[in-house]
Amino acid sequence: MALSKEQIAKRIAKEVKDGYYVNLGIGIPTLVANFVREDINVEFQSENGVLGMGPFPFEGEEDPDLINAGKQTITTLPGASFFDSAMSFSMIRGQHVDLTILGAMEVSELGDIANWKIPGVMVKGMGGAMDLVASADNIIVAMMHTNKAGESKLLKKCTLPLTGVGCVKKVVTNLAVLEITKNGFQLLERAPGVSVEEIVDATEGNLIINGKIPEMVF
Amino acid sequence: MIRKVVPNVTQACQGIKNGMTLMFGGFGLSGIPENAIAQIVKLNKNHLTCISNNAGVDDFGLGLLLQKKQIKKMISSYVGENAEFERQMLSGELDVELIPQGTLAQRCQAAQGGFPAFYTPAGYGTEVAEGKETREFNGKWYVLEKAFEADFAFIKAWKGDEAGNLIFKGTARNFNPNMCGAAKITVVEVEELLPAGALDPNQVHIPGIFVQRIFQGENYEKRIEQLTVRKRN
């Protein structure tokens, strides 16, 4: 069975380690916060200017002056801090943030990522994504393996305008966990019940399969 | 003490002309200068170039200026919440420059601090870098980005004093501090305008030297774009 969005988030949460400052993008990445182990200390950064983000507020306690990068109302946890946008991106460009998790429309076997524009159709802008992918050492992409038309999103070469080049290290999809290596997408794990053949069929970019591929463990 | 107080939004916005470049603080609808935006709508100035991370929503924030077609060019990082914006952009009525969010912040900061330009890795190898100088430092490639040149910066702060010292609240801070002093004239509206001496100098986020005009804002709507809550159990 292919994973649900929640399950993708749950698998990625295993990559979050004790002491990490983490930036979560909009969509599936936001869900990762719900699945991080409770016995480790992690702080979530939102690039609009907060470190130490907490859960959504209780009804009636929302504050228009307290939102995340997705413009959702949030809360802060003890130890949180606020800062301006230039300082926020100093944290990002200066590699003080340990892990960046974001969504994508396409990823190439070279680690290129496209997630901000479909020419003539959708032009919303890149927000902080270009700063994040250009700077972070540790970038995980969370996305569906194929698009709505069933076409692979893991490509030899991105077809959409790029957000960054050669920057993605790991991809977690509804079918698989893959690492980006010099030679392409190395298949590390498959979703429970999903066969290697199904992943091969859904991957356009070069897929490297070494030995027996284990099922994901949550 | 050098007093920066003006009595109202009308005087605060004096000198805005057609074709000028204006900066607006705010992220989404949080921390936007609501009073100044309403006044610019009223003044009906047009052919404006606006620098702002977002473009408001259809009926609030900079969306109000878009509705009246007062904006000629928009410089932003993300404009996803505004259907009228997308329509004007795709039809070619509106000139749009989309730039990375950190680059936007730093172009403000550079203007504030007297740097003509700076190198950033953001956008290298993408269409954002097209036509721009690139350079390698320690094996990594960077793009040369220039400081903004703007006529006015419109800022929203939480508290301010007569000397123009400012304190921001929560994530309504965002681009506001970076835009102070990044334009020829910085106009600040505050929720609470206090006498000099009422703010602890240790707590001041932006010193008054970066501010030319400050006024007591009114009728803040502070609209929430994405209300997300959890149930009590």
Coordinates of C-alpha atoms in Angstrom, one line a residue:
Chain A
M1 CA 0.0 0.0 0.0
A2 CA 1.3 3.4 -0.9
L3 CA 1.7 5.7 2.1
S4 CA -0.7 8.4 3.1
K5 CA 0.6 12.0 3.5
E6 CA 0.6 11.4 7.3
Q7 CA 2.6 8.2 6.9
I8 CA 5.2 10.1 4.7
A9 CA 5.5 12.7 7.4
K10 CA 5.8 9.9 10.0
R11 CA 8.7 8.3 8.1
I12 CA 10.5 11.6 7.7
A13 CA 10.1 12.3 11.4
K14 CA 12.6 9.5 12.0
E15 CA 15.2 11.6 10.3
V16 CA 14.8 14.4 12.9
K17 CA 17.5 14.0 15.6
D18 CA 18.0 15.3 19.1
G19 CA 19.3 18.9 19.1
Y20 CA 18.2 19.8 15.6
Y21 CA 16.8 23.1 14.5
V22 CA 14.4 22.2 11.7
N23 CA 12.6 24.2 9.0
L24 CA 9.4 22.7 7.7
G25 CA 7.9 23.7 4.4
I26 CA 4.2 24.0 3.6
G27 CA 2.1 20.8 3.1
I28 CA 3.3 17.4 4.1
P29 CA 6.4 18.8 5.8
T30 CA 4.2 20.7 8.3
L31 CA 2.8 17.3 9.4
V32 CA 6.2 16.1 10.4
A33 CA 6.1 18.1 13.6
N34 CA 3.2 15.8 14.8
F35 CA 5.4 12.7 14.6
V36 CA 8.7 13.7 16.1
R37 CA 9.7 11.5 19.1
E38 CA 8.8 13.1 22.4
D39 CA 12.0 12.1 24.1
I40 CA 14.2 14.3 22.0
N41 CA 14.7 18.1 21.9
V42 CA 14.0 19.8 18.6
E43 CA 13.1 23.4 17.7
F44 CA 11.1 24.3 14.6
Q45 CA 12.0 27.4 12.7
S46 CA 9.5 29.3 10.6
E47 CA 11.2 31.6 8.1
N48 CA 8.7 34.5 8.8
G49 CA 10.5 34.9 12.1
V50 CA 10.0 32.4 14.9
L51 CA 12.1 29.7 16.5
G52 CA 10.4 27.3 18.9
M53 CA 7.1 27.0 17.2
G54 CA 4.4 25.1 19.1
P55 CA 1.1 23.5 18.0
F56 CA -2.0 25.4 16.7
P57 CA -3.7 27.6 19.4
F58 CA -6.8 26.5 21.2
E59 CA -10.0 28.0 19.7
G60 CA -10.3 31.6 20.7
E61 CA -6.7 32.0 21.6
E62 CA -5.4 32.7 18.1
D63 CA -3.3 35.8 17.6
P64 CA -3.0 37.6 14.3
D65 CA 0.5 38.6 15.3
L66 CA 1.6 35.0 15.6
I67 CA 1.6 32.9 12.4
N68 CA 3.9 30.5 10.6
A69 CA 5.3 30.7 7.1
G70 CA 2.0 29.1 5.8
K71 CA 0.2 32.1 7.4
Q72 CA -1.5 29.7 9.9
T73 CA -2.1 30.8 13.4
I74 CA 0.4 29.0 15.8
T75 CA 1.7 29.1 19.4
T76 CA 5.2 29.2 20.8
L77 CA 6.9 26.8 23.3
P78 CA 9.1 27.8 26.2
G79 CA 12.4 29.0 24.9
A80 CA 11.0 30.4 21.7
S81 CA 12.2 33.6 20.1
F82 CA 11.1 36.1 17.4
F83 CA 13.3 37.9 14.9
D84 CA 13.2 39.9 11.7
S85 CA 13.3 38.4 8.2
A86 CA 17.0 39.3 7.5
M87 CA 18.0 37.5 10.7
S88 CA 15.8 34.5 9.9
F89 CA 17.6 34.0 6.6
S90 CA 20.9 34.5 8.3
M91 CA 20.0 31.4 10.2
I92 CA 19.2 29.6 6.9
R93 CA 22.0 30.9 4.7
G94 CA 24.5 30.7 7.5
Q95 CA 23.6 27.0 7.9
H96 CA 22.5 27.3 11.5
V97 CA 19.4 25.3 10.7
D98 CA 20.2 21.6 10.7
L99 CA 17.5 20.1 8.6
T100 CA 15.1 21.5 5.9
I101 CA 12.1 19.5 4.8
L102 CA 10.1 20.7 1.8
G103 CA 7.7 19.7 -0.9
A104 CA 8.5 19.5 -4.6
M105 CA 6.8 19.2 -8.0
E106 CA 9.9 17.6 -9.5
V107 CA 13.3 16.3 -8.3
S108 CA 16.0 15.2 -10.7
E109 CA 18.5 12.4 -10.3
L110 CA 21.2 15.1 -9.9
G111 CA 19.4 16.6 -6.9
D112 CA 17.9 19.5 -8.7
I113 CA 14.5 20.6 -7.4
A114 CA 11.5 22.5 -9.0
N115 CA 8.7 23.6 -6.8
W116 CA 7.8 27.2 -7.4
K117 CA 6.4 27.8 -10.9
I118 CA 4.5 26.2 -13.7
P119 CA 4.9 28.7 -16.6
G120 CA 1.6 30.1 -17.8
V121 CA -0.4 28.1 -15.3
M122 CA 0.7 28.6 -11.7
V123 CA 2.9 31.4 -10.6
K124 CA 2.9 31.8 -6.8
G125 CA 6.5 32.5 -6.2
M126 CA 9.4 30.8 -4.4
G127 CA 9.0 32.4 -1.0
G128 CA 11.9 31.2 1.1
A129 CA 12.5 27.9 -0.8
M130 CA 15.4 29.2 -3.0
D131 CA 17.3 30.5 0.0
L132 CA 16.6 27.2 1.9
V133 CA 17.7 24.8 -0.9
A134 CA 20.7 26.9 -1.8
S135 CA 22.1 26.9 1.7
A136 CA 21.0 23.8 3.6
D137 CA 23.3 20.8 3.9
N138 CA 20.6 18.5 4.8
I139 CA 17.5 18.7 2.6
I140 CA 14.7 16.1 2.5
V141 CA 12.0 16.3 0.0
A142 CA 8.5 15.0 0.9
M143 CA 6.2 14.4 -2.1
M144 CA 4.1 12.0 -4.0
H145 CA 6.1 9.7 -6.3
T146 CA 3.9 10.6 -9.3
N147 CA 1.7 13.6 -10.3
K148 CA -2.1 13.5 -10.7
A149 CA -1.7 12.3 -14.3
G150 CA 0.4 9.3 -13.0
E151 CA 3.7 10.7 -14.4
S152 CA 6.9 10.3 -12.4
K153 CA 8.1 13.3 -10.4
L154 CA 11.5 11.7 -10.0
L155 CA 13.1 12.6 -13.3
K156 CA 16.4 12.5 -15.2
K157 CA 16.1 16.2 -15.6
C158 CA 13.5 18.7 -14.2
T159 CA 11.2 20.1 -16.8
L160 CA 9.8 23.0 -14.7
P161 CA 11.8 26.1 -13.7
L162 CA 14.4 25.1 -11.0
T163 CA 14.3 26.2 -7.4
G164 CA 17.9 25.0 -6.8
V165 CA 20.6 22.8 -8.4
G166 CA 22.2 19.7 -6.9
C167 CA 20.9 20.3 -3.4
V168 CA 18.4 17.5 -2.5
K169 CA 19.9 14.7 -0.5
K170 CA 17.0 12.5 0.3
V171 CA 13.4 12.0 -1.1
V172 CA 10.6 10.3 0.8
T173 CA 7.5 9.6 -1.3
N174 CA 4.3 7.6 -0.9
L175 CA 6.2 4.6 -2.4
A176 CA 9.9 4.8 -1.3
V177 CA 12.8 6.4 0.5
L178 CA 15.6 7.3 -1.9
E179 CA 19.0 8.9 -1.5
I180 CA 20.4 11.0 -4.2
T181 CA 23.9 9.8 -5.2
K182 CA 26.3 10.7 -8.0
N183 CA 24.7 8.0 -10.1
G184 CA 21.0 8.7 -9.5
F185 CA 18.3 7.7 -7.0
Q186 CA 19.4 5.0 -4.7
L187 CA 16.5 3.0 -3.5
L188 CA 16.8 2.6 0.3
E189 CA 13.3 1.5 1.5
R190 CA 10.0 0.7 0.0
A191 CA 6.5 1.4 1.5
P192 CA 5.0 -1.7 3.1
G193 CA 3.5 -3.9 0.4
V194 CA 4.9 -1.9 -2.5
S195 CA 7.1 -3.9 -4.8
V196 CA 10.4 -2.8 -6.3
E197 CA 8.8 -3.2 -9.7
E198 CA 6.1 -0.6 -8.8
I199 CA 8.8 1.8 -7.8
V200 CA 10.8 1.1 -11.0
D201 CA 7.7 1.8 -13.1
A202 CA 7.0 5.1 -11.2
T203 CA 10.5 6.4 -11.5
E204 CA 11.8 8.1 -14.7
G205 CA 15.2 9.0 -13.4
N206 CA 18.0 6.5 -13.0
L207 CA 17.1 4.2 -10.1
I208 CA 19.9 2.2 -8.3
I209 CA 18.8 -1.0 -6.7
N210 CA 21.3 -2.9 -4.6
G211 CA 20.3 -6.2 -3.1
K212 CA 17.1 -6.7 -1.2
I213 CA 15.2 -3.5 -0.4
P214 CA 13.7 -3.5 3.0
E215 CA 10.2 -2.2 3.9
M216 CA 9.9 1.0 5.8
V217 CA 9.6 0.7 9.5
F218 CA 7.8 3.4 11.4
Chain B
M1 CA 15.3 64.4 21.6
I2 CA 14.4 64.7 17.9
R3 CA 10.6 64.4 17.5
K4 CA 9.3 62.3 14.7
V5 CA 5.6 62.5 15.4
V6 CA 3.1 63.6 12.8
P7 CA -0.6 64.0 13.8
N8 CA -2.2 61.7 11.3
V9 CA -2.0 59.4 8.3
T10 CA -2.6 62.3 5.9
Q11 CA 0.5 64.1 6.9
A12 CA 2.4 60.9 7.3
C13 CA 1.8 60.1 3.6
Q14 CA 2.6 63.5 2.2
G15 CA 4.9 63.5 -0.8
I16 CA 3.8 60.3 -2.4
K17 CA 3.8 60.8 -6.1
N18 CA 2.7 58.7 -9.1
G19 CA 5.5 56.3 -10.3
M20 CA 7.3 56.1 -7.0
T21 CA 8.8 53.0 -5.4
L22 CA 7.2 52.1 -2.1
M23 CA 8.2 49.4 0.4
F24 CA 5.7 47.8 2.7
G25 CA 6.4 45.7 5.8
G26 CA 4.4 42.6 6.6
F27 CA 4.3 38.9 6.0
G28 CA 0.9 37.8 4.6
L29 CA -1.5 40.1 6.4
S30 CA 0.6 40.1 9.6
G31 CA 2.3 43.3 10.4
I32 CA 1.1 45.3 7.4
P33 CA 0.7 49.1 7.6
E34 CA -3.0 49.1 7.3
N35 CA -3.5 52.8 7.8
A36 CA -0.9 53.8 5.2
I37 CA -2.3 51.4 2.6
A38 CA -5.8 52.8 3.1
Q39 CA -4.4 56.3 2.6
I40 CA -2.6 55.4 -0.6
V41 CA -5.8 53.9 -2.0
K42 CA -7.6 57.2 -1.1
L43 CA -4.9 59.3 -2.6
N44 CA -5.3 57.3 -5.8
K45 CA -1.6 57.4 -6.7
N46 CA -0.7 55.1 -9.5
H47 CA 2.1 53.6 -11.6
L48 CA 3.6 52.5 -8.3
T49 CA 6.4 50.0 -7.9
C50 CA 5.7 48.1 -4.6
I51 CA 8.2 46.1 -2.7
S52 CA 6.5 43.7 -0.3
N53 CA 6.9 40.0 0.5
N54 CA 3.3 39.3 -0.4
A55 CA 0.6 41.1 -2.3
G56 CA -2.2 40.9 0.2
V57 CA -5.5 39.1 -0.5
D58 CA -8.1 40.2 -3.0
D59 CA -9.9 42.6 -0.6
F60 CA -7.3 43.5 2.0
G61 CA -3.7 44.6 2.3
L62 CA -2.0 45.5 -1.0
G63 CA -4.8 43.7 -2.8
L64 CA -6.7 47.0 -2.3
L65 CA -4.1 48.8 -4.4
L66 CA -4.2 46.0 -7.0
Q67 CA -8.0 46.2 -7.3
K68 CA -7.7 49.9 -8.2
K69 CA -4.9 49.1 -10.6
Q70 CA -2.5 51.5 -8.8
I71 CA 0.4 49.1 -9.0
K72 CA 2.6 49.0 -12.1
K73 CA 5.2 46.7 -10.8
M74 CA 5.3 44.3 -7.8
I75 CA 8.5 42.9 -6.2
S76 CA 7.6 40.0 -4.0
S77 CA 8.6 36.5 -3.0
Y78 CA 5.2 34.8 -2.8
V79 CA 1.9 35.9 -4.2
G80 CA -0.2 32.8 -3.9
E81 CA -3.1 34.1 -2.0
N82 CA -4.3 36.7 -4.4
A83 CA -6.5 35.8 -7.4
E84 CA -6.6 39.3 -8.8
F85 CA -2.8 39.5 -8.7
E86 CA -2.5 36.3 -10.6
R87 CA -5.0 37.5 -13.2
Q88 CA -3.2 40.8 -13.7
M89 CA 0.2 39.1 -13.9
L90 CA -0.8 36.3 -16.3
S91 CA -2.6 38.9 -18.6
G92 CA 0.5 41.1 -18.6
E93 CA -1.2 44.1 -17.0
L94 CA 1.1 43.9 -14.0
D95 CA 4.9 43.7 -14.1
V96 CA 6.1 41.2 -11.5
E97 CA 9.6 40.5 -10.2
L98 CA 9.6 37.4 -8.0
I99 CA 12.7 37.0 -5.8
P100 CA 13.7 34.7 -3.0
Q101 CA 12.4 35.8 0.4
G102 CA 15.9 36.0 2.0
T103 CA 17.1 38.0 -0.9
L104 CA 14.2 40.4 -0.5
A105 CA 15.0 40.8 3.2
Q106 CA 18.7 41.3 2.5
R107 CA 18.1 43.8 -0.3
C108 CA 16.3 45.9 2.3
Q109 CA 19.0 45.3 4.9
A110 CA 21.7 46.3 2.4
A111 CA 19.8 49.6 1.6
Q112 CA 19.4 50.3 5.3
G113 CA 23.1 49.6 6.0
G114 CA 24.8 51.2 3.0
F115 CA 25.8 48.1 1.0
P116 CA 25.3 48.6 -2.7
A117 CA 25.1 44.8 -3.3
F118 CA 25.9 41.4 -1.8
Y119 CA 26.4 37.8 -2.9
T120 CA 23.9 35.2 -2.0
P121 CA 23.7 31.5 -3.0
A122 CA 19.9 31.7 -3.4
G123 CA 18.7 31.3 -6.9
Y124 CA 22.1 30.3 -8.4
G125 CA 21.4 28.1 -11.5
T126 CA 17.8 29.2 -11.7
E127 CA 16.0 31.9 -13.8
V128 CA 16.4 34.3 -10.8
A129 CA 20.1 34.5 -11.6
E130 CA 19.7 35.2 -15.3
G131 CA 21.5 38.3 -16.4
K132 CA 23.1 38.7 -13.0
E133 CA 26.8 38.5 -12.1
T134 CA 27.8 35.2 -10.4
R135 CA 31.0 34.4 -8.6
E136 CA 32.6 31.4 -6.9
F137 CA 33.8 31.6 -3.3
N138 CA 35.4 28.5 -1.7
G139 CA 33.9 26.2 -4.3
K140 CA 30.4 27.4 -4.1
W141 CA 28.5 29.7 -6.5
Y142 CA 26.8 33.0 -5.6
V143 CA 24.6 35.6 -7.3
L144 CA 25.2 39.3 -7.0
E145 CA 22.0 41.1 -5.8
K146 CA 21.6 44.8 -5.4
A147 CA 20.3 46.9 -2.5
F148 CA 16.8 48.3 -3.1
E149 CA 16.3 52.0 -4.0
A150 CA 12.9 53.2 -2.7
D151 CA 11.2 56.5 -2.1
F152 CA 9.1 55.5 0.9
A153 CA 9.0 52.6 3.4
F154 CA 5.7 52.0 5.2
I155 CA 6.2 50.2 8.5
K156 CA 3.9 48.8 11.1
A157 CA 5.2 48.5 14.7
W158 CA 3.5 47.5 17.9
K159 CA 4.8 50.3 20.2
G160 CA 6.8 53.4 19.3
D161 CA 7.8 56.6 21.0
E162 CA 8.0 60.3 20.0
A163 CA 11.6 59.8 19.1
G164 CA 10.7 57.1 16.6
N165 CA 12.0 54.1 18.6
L166 CA 10.2 51.0 17.8
I167 CA 9.2 47.6 19.3
F168 CA 7.5 44.9 17.3
K169 CA 5.3 42.1 18.4
G170 CA 5.5 38.4 17.5
T171 CA 5.8 37.4 13.9
A172 CA 4.3 40.8 12.9
R173 CA 8.0 41.9 13.1
N174 CA 9.1 40.2 9.8
F175 CA 10.3 42.6 7.2
N176 CA 9.4 45.8 9.1
P177 CA 12.7 46.3 10.9
N178 CA 14.7 45.6 7.7
M179 CA 12.8 48.2 5.8
C180 CA 13.3 51.0 8.3
G181 CA 15.8 53.4 6.9
A182 CA 15.9 51.4 3.6
A183 CA 14.0 54.1 1.7
K184 CA 14.4 57.9 1.5
I185 CA 11.5 58.4 3.9
T186 CA 10.4 55.8 6.5
V187 CA 6.8 56.2 7.7
V188 CA 5.8 54.2 10.8
E189 CA 2.4 53.5 12.2
V190 CA 2.0 52.1 15.7
E191 CA -0.7 50.5 17.8
E192 CA 0.6 52.5 20.7
L193 CA 2.4 55.8 20.5
L194 CA 4.1 56.7 23.7
P195 CA 6.0 59.6 25.2
A196 CA 9.8 59.6 25.1
G197 CA 11.1 57.7 28.1
A198 CA 8.2 55.2 28.1
L199 CA 10.2 52.6 26.2
D200 CA 13.1 50.8 27.9
P201 CA 16.1 51.5 25.6
N202 CA 17.2 48.0 26.2
Q203 CA 14.0 46.7 24.6
V204 CA 14.1 48.9 21.5
H205 CA 14.2 46.8 18.3
I206 CA 14.7 49.8 15.9
P207 CA 16.2 53.1 17.0
G208 CA 14.5 56.3 15.9
I209 CA 17.3 57.4 13.6
F210 CA 15.9 55.1 10.9
V211 CA 12.5 56.7 11.1
Q212 CA 11.3 60.0 9.7
R213 CA 7.6 60.0 10.6
I214 CA 5.6 58.2 13.2
F215 CA 1.9 58.3 13.9
Q216 CA -0.7 56.7 16.0
G217 CA -2.5 54.2 13.8
E218 CA -6.2 53.4 14.2
N219 CA -9.0 50.8 13.5
Y220 CA -6.6 47.9 13.1
E221 CA -8.5 45.0 11.5
K222 CA -5.5 42.5 11.8
R223 CA -7.1 40.0 9.6
I224 CA -6.1 36.3 10.0
E225 CA -5.4 34.6 6.7
Q226 CA -5.4 31.0 7.7
L227 CA -7.2 30.4 11.0
T228 CA -5.9 27.1 12.4
V229 CA -6.9 26.0 15.9
R230 CA -7.0 22.8 17.9
K231 CA -9.9 21.5 20.0
R232 CA -9.6 21.4 23.8
N233 CA -10.0 18.0 25.2

